[in-house]
Tab-separated table of C-alpha atoms and ligand atoms in Angstrom:
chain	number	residue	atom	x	y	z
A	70	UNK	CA	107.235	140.741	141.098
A	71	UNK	CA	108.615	142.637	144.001
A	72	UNK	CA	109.995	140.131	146.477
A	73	UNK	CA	109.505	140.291	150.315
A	74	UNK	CA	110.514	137.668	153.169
A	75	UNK	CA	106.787	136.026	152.969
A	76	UNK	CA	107.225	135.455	149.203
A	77	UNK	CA	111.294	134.383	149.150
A	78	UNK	CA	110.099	131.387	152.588
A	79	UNK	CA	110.128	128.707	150.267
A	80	UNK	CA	113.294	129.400	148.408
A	81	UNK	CA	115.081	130.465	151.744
A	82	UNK	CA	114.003	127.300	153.375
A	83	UNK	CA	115.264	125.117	150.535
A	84	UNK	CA	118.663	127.133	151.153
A	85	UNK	CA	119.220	126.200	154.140
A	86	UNK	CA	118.068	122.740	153.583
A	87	UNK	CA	120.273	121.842	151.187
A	88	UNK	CA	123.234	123.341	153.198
A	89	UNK	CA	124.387	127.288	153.328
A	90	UNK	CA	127.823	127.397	154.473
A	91	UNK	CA	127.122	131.347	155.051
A	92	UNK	CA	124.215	130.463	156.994
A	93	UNK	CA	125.452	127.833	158.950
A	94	UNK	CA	128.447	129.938	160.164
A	95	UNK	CA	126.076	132.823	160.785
A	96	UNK	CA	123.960	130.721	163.262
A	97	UNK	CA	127.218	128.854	164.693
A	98	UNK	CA	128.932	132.370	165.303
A	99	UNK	CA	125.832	132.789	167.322
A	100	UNK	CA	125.658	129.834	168.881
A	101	UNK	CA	129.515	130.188	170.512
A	102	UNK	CA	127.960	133.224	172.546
A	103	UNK	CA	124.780	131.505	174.115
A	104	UNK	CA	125.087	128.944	177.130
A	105	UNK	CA	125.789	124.973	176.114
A	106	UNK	CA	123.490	124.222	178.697
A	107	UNK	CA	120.656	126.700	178.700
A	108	UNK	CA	117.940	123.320	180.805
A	109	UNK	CA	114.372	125.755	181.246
A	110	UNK	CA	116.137	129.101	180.304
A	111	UNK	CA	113.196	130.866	178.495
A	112	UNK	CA	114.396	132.354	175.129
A	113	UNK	CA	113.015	134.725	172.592
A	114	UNK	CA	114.490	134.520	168.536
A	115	UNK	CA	113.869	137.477	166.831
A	116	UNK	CA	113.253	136.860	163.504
A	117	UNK	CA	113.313	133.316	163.491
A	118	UNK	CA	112.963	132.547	159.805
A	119	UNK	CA	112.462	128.987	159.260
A	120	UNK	CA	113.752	128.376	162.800
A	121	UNK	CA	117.095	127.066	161.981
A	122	UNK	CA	118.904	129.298	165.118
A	123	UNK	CA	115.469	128.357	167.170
A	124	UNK	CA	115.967	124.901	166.893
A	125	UNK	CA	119.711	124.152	167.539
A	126	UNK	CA	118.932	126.833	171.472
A	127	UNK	CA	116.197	124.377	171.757
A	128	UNK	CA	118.541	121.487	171.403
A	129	UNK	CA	120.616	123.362	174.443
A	130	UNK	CA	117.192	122.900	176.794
A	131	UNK	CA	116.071	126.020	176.898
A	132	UNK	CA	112.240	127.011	175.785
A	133	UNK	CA	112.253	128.901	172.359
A	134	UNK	CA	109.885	131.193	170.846
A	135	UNK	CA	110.342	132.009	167.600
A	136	UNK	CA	108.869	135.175	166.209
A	137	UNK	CA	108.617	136.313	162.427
A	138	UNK	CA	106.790	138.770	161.198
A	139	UNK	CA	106.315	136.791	157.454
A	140	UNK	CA	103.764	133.817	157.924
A	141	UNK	CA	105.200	131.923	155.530
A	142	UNK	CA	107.928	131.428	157.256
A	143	UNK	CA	106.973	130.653	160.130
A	144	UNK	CA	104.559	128.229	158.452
A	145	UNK	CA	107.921	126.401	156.862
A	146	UNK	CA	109.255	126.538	160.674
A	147	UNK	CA	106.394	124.688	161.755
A	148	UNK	CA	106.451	122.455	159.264
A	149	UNK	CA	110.076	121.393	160.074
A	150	UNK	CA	109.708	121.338	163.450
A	151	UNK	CA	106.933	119.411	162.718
A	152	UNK	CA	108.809	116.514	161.157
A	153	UNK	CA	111.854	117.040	163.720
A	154	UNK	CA	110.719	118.016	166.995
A	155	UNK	CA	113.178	119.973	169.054
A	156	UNK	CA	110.569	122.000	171.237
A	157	UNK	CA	110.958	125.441	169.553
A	158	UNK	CA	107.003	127.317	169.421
A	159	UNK	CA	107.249	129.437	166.651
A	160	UNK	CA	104.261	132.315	165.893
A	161	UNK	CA	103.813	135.422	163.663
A	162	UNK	CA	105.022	138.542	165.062
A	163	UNK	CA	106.861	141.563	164.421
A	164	UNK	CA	110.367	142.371	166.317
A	165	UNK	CA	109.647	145.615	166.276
A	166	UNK	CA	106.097	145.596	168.942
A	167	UNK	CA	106.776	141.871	170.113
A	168	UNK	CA	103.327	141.659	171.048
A	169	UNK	CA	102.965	138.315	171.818
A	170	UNK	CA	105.724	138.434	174.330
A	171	UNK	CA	105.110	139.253	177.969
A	172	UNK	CA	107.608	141.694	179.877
A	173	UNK	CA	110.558	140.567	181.717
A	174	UNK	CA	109.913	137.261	180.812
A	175	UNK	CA	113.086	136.478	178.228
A	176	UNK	CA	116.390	135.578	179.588
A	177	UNK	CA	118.022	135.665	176.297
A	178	UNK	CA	116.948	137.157	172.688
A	179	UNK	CA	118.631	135.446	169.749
A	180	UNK	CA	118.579	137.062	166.484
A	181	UNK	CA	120.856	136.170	163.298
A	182	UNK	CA	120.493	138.185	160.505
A	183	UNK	CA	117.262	140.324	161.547
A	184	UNK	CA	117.661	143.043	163.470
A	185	UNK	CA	119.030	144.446	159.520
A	186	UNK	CA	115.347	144.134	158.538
A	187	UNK	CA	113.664	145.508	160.950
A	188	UNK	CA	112.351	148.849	159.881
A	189	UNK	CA	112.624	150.752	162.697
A	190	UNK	CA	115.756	149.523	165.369
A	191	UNK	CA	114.892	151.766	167.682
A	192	UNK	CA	111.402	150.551	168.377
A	193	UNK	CA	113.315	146.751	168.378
A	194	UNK	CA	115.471	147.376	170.578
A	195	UNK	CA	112.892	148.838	172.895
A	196	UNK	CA	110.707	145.772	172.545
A	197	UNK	CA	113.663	143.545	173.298
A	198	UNK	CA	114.571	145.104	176.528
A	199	UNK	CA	110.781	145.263	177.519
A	200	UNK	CA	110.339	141.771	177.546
A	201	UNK	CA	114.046	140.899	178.755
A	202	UNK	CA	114.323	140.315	182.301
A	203	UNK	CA	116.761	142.368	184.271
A	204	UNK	CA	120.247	141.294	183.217
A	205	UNK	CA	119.272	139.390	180.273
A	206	UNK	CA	121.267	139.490	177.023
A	207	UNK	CA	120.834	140.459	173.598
A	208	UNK	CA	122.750	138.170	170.709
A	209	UNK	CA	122.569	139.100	167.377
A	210	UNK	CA	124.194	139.190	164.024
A	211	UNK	CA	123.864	141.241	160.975
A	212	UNK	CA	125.413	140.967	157.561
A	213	UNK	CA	128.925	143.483	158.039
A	214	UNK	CA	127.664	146.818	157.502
A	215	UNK	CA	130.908	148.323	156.323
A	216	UNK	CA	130.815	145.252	153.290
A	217	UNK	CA	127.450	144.479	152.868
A	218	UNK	CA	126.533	148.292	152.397
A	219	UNK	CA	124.246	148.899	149.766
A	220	UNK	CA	124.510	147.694	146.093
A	221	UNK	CA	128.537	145.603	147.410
A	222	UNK	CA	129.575	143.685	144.750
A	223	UNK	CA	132.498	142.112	144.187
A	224	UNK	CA	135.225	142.648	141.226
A	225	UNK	CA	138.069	141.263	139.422
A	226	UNK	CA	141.073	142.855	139.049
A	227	UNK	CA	143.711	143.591	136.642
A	228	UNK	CA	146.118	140.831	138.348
A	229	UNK	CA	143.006	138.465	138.960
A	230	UNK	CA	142.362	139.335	142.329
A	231	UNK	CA	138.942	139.299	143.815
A	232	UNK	CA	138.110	142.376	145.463
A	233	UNK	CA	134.956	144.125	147.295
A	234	UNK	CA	133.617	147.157	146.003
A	235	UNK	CA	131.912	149.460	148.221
A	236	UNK	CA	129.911	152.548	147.978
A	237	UNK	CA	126.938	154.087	149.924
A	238	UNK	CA	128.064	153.113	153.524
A	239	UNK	CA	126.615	156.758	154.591
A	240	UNK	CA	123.172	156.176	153.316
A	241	UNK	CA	120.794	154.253	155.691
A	242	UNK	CA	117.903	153.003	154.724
A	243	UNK	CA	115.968	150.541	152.700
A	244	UNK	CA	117.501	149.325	149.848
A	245	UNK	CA	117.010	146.015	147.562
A	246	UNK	CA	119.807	143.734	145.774
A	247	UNK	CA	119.243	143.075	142.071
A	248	UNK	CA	120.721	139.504	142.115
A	249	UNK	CA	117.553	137.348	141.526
A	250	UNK	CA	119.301	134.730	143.618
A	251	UNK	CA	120.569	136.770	146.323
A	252	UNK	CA	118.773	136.737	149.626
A	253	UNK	CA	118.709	140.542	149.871
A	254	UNK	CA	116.354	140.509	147.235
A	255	UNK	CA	113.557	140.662	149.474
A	256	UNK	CA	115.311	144.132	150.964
A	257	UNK	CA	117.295	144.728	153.995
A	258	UNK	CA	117.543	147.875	156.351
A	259	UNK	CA	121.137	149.092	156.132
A	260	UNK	CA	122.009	151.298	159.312
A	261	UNK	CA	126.335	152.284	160.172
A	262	UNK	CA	128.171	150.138	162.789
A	263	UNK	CA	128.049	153.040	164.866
A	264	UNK	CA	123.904	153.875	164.187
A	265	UNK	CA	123.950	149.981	166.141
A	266	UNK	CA	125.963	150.682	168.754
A	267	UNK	CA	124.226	154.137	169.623
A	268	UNK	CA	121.009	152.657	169.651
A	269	UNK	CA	121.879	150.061	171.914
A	270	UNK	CA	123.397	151.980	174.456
A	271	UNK	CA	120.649	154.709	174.033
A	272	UNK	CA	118.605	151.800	175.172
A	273	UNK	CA	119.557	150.387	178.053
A	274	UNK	CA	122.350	147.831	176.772
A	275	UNK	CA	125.673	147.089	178.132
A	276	UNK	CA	127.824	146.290	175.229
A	277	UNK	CA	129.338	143.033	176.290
A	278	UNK	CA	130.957	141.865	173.102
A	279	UNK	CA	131.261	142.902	169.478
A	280	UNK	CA	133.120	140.311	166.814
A	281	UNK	CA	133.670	140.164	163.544
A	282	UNK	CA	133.745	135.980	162.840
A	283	UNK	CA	136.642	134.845	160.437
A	284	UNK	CA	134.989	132.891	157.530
A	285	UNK	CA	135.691	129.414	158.110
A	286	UNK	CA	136.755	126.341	155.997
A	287	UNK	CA	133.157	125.975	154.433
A	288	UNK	CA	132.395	129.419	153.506
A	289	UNK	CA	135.861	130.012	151.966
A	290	UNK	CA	135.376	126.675	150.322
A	291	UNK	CA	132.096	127.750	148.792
A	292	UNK	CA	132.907	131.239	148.177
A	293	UNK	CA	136.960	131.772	148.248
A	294	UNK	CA	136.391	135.301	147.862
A	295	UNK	CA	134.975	136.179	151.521
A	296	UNK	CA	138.810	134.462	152.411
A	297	UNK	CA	139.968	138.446	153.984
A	298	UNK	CA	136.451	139.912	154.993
A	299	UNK	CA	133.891	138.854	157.737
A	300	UNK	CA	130.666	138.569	155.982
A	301	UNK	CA	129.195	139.272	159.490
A	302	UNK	CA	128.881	140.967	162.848
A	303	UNK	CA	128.088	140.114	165.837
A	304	UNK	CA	127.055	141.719	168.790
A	305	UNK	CA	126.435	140.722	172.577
A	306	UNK	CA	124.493	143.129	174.773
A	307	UNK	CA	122.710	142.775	178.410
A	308	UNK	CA	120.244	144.251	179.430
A	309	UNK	CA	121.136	147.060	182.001
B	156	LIG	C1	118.022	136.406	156.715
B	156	LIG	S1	116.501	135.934	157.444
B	156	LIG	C2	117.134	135.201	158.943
B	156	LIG	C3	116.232	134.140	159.492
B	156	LIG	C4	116.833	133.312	160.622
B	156	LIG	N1	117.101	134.103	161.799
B	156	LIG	C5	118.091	132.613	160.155
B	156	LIG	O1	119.171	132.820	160.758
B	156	LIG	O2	118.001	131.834	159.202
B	156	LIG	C6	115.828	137.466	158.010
B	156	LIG	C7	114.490	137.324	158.746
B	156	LIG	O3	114.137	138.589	159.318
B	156	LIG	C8	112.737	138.631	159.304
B	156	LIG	N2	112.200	139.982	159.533
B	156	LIG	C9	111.907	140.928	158.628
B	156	LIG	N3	111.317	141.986	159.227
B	156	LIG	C10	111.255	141.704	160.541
B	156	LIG	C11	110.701	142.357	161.671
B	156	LIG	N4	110.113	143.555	161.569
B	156	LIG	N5	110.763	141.728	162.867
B	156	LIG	C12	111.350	140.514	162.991
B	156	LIG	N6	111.870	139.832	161.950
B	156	LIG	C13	111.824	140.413	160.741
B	156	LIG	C14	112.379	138.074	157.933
B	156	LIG	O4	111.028	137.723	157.799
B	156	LIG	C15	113.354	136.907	157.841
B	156	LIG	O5	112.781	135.716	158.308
């Protein structure tokens, strides 16, 4: 069976359930860039999954949509909002038109992990700045392109050391990880660092921050290899 986002909901949601340490430092790197106190701000996340980044801006006041274009997760998102309110809306959409999102109406877009599936960035990007208002920002993270290129794997070697292998950093495009657990089973858009940070000054972004999180306790806990790589990016752009 070839796995996509709609058919992998279930299993992701269980993931994070039962506690991702990659996840959860994912969505806390995120966090650490958006407001404490965002009382009424109106935010879009892009890509919202089962709503695990939506929920914890909601918690911060602000009025969340969450968008994904899979229904099954956004099904799972209702479901657990559901059972733990925090005021998040969630609805079926794709990142790429946003077309159930007025324009200028966003002060902040959140987006862990997503804008690396979306199959066309430029057409994203344009979306998000359509229905940012003047000035708003862009937050998002994506797995590191440089170590999470296509077909990364890690190896032992000769003195027992865990290392990263990488190959195929040049080649963007669609690609698909062959680890029947691994999330990327479902496929994931790899683009360079510097495809992202053309595109979003190409479209109207100010660059305002880009970081490259240091695993903390947890993940190197659960995965002591990630110890001397950030699994992730992060970037923070307004809108111009
Ligand atoms: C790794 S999950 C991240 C979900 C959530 N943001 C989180 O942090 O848990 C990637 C998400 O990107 C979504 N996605 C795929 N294509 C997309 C698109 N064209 N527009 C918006 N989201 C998309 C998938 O459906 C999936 O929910």
């Amino acid at each position: 069976m070839t796995e996509s986002w709609d058919t992998i909901a279930d299993w992701y949601a269980e993931l994070l359930r039962t506690g991702s340490a990659l996840h959860d430092f994912a969505r806390d790197s995120l966090l650490c860039r958006v407001p404490e106190n965002l009382a009424g701000a109106p935010v879009l996340d892009l890509g919202c999954g089962e709503g695990m980044v939506a929920r914890a801006v909601a918690a911060r006041g602000a009025s969340v949509v969450g968008i994904d274009p899979a229904p099954r997760m956004i099904a799972n998102a209702r479901a657990i909002e559901r059972g733990r309110p925090s005021g998040a809306v969630f609805s079926v959409d794709d990142g790429c038109t946003l077309a159930t999102i007025g324009t200028g109406c966003v002060e902040w877009v959140t987006a862990g992990l997503s804008l690396n599936n979306v199959p066309d960035l430029d057409a994203a990007l344009s979306a998000v700045h359509r229905v940012l208002v003047p000035g708003g920002c862009l937050v998002f993270t994506i797995p590191h392109p440089c170590f999470e290129a296509p077909h990364a794997a890690w190896t032992r070697t000769d003195n027992g050391t865990v290392r990263r292998v990488v190959g195929d950093y040049l080649t963007e495009g669609f690609w698909r990880s062959t680890n029947p657990e691994g999330v990327r089973r479902a496929g994931n858009q790899h683009r360079k660092l510097s495809t992202y940070l053309t595109a979003l000054t190409g479209h109207g972004f100010r660059i305002e921050a880009v970081e490259e999180p240091v695993p903390d306790a947890a993940v190197i806990a659960a995965q002591p290899q990630r110890a001397g790589l950030p699994p992730f990016m992060l970037f923070q752009a307004r809108s111009a």
